[in-house]
Amino acid sequence: SAVISQKPSRDICQRGTSLTIQCQVDSQVTMMFWYRQQPGQSLTLIATANQGSEATYESGFVIDKFPISRPNLTFSTLTVSNMSPEDSSIYLCSDQQGLGSYNEQFFGPGTRLTVL
Amino acid sequence: AQSVTQLGSHVSVSEGALVLLRCNYSSSVPPYLFWYVQYPNQGLQLLLKYTSAATLVKGINGFEAEFKKSETSFHLTKPSAHMSDAAEYFCAVSLQGGSEKLVFGKGTKLTVNP
């Protein structure tokens, strides 16, 4: 399985600012995903990021609020824009190897975001 | 659409006791099923997965799960709990031959008492 790293591991931000989270995979992967885990909650998929195409957002998430880039097969970024305290969460990226992987995903360590 | 229900948001066991974490799924087509573990302040780690081969799946750290189609269940068990098993456990489902998306249950926090 690919090893996934995220930067930053945690941050404390002011209301109204934006934060870009980076996700780096140590091998080429087909699909990458971004999740949000609100305090005490399960994971909610924000969007699916495929290289060379626009990210596909889930219901309740929009590109203006969570712009995503996927410039190559090993890297993706998620920006949390115009933050409010409600955006305080852990943000996780994951990858999937593609066909034959049984949709198994491997996760990064997460970025713990606190918005004041 | 598929969904996952984890019964019991908190489970507490004594060290050495049986661990049973319950997961029921809803899916219109054959599912893939997963159990992930999240240790404090860490990301998710895959424990085991069901991919339509054997119905009894063995994973890491002595955990196993049995797929029961008639009960639409995929409960996670471990014969003897260890202190290091204290974590949050998530059941997830996706569709065979369908969307690659994972849908997660709400999680069960396991406490192991000495």
PDB file of C-alpha atoms in Angstrom, chain A residues 6 10 12 17 30 33 36-38 42 44 47 56-57 59 68 92 112 115:
ATOM      1  CA  GLN A   6      -0.341  15.297   4.981  1.00  0.00           C
ATOM      2  CA  ARG A  10      -2.560  20.605  12.664  1.00  0.00           C
ATOM      3  CA  ILE A  12      -5.171  26.983  14.360  1.00  0.00           C
ATOM      4  CA  THR A  17      -8.930  33.028   6.401  1.00  0.00           C
ATOM      5  CA  THR A  30      -5.595   6.507  -9.584  1.00  0.00           C
ATOM      6  CA  PHE A  33     -10.410  11.324  -1.789  1.00  0.00           C
ATOM      7  CA  ARG A  36     -13.989  15.614   6.875  1.00  0.00           C
ATOM      8  CA  GLN A  37     -14.306  14.213  10.375  1.00  0.00           C
ATOM      9  CA  GLN A  38     -16.086  16.633  12.662  1.00  0.00           C
ATOM     10  CA  SER A  42     -17.606   9.685  11.480  1.00  0.00           C
ATOM     11  CA  THR A  44     -17.905  12.360   5.519  1.00  0.00           C
ATOM     12  CA  ALA A  47     -14.931  15.050  -2.901  1.00  0.00           C
ATOM     13  CA  THR A  56     -16.402  15.525  -7.975  1.00  0.00           C
ATOM     14  CA  TYR A  57     -18.095  16.975  -4.904  1.00  0.00           C
ATOM     15  CA  SER A  59     -23.905  16.788  -1.723  1.00  0.00           C
ATOM     16  CA  ILE A  68      -9.231  20.891  -4.760  1.00  0.00           C
ATOM     17  CA  LEU A  92      -8.158  13.308   5.840  1.00  0.00           C
ATOM     18  CA  ARG A 112      -6.485  18.730  12.659  1.00  0.00           C
ATOM     19  CA  VAL A 115     -10.887  27.787  13.613  1.00  0.00           C
TER      20      VAL A 115
END
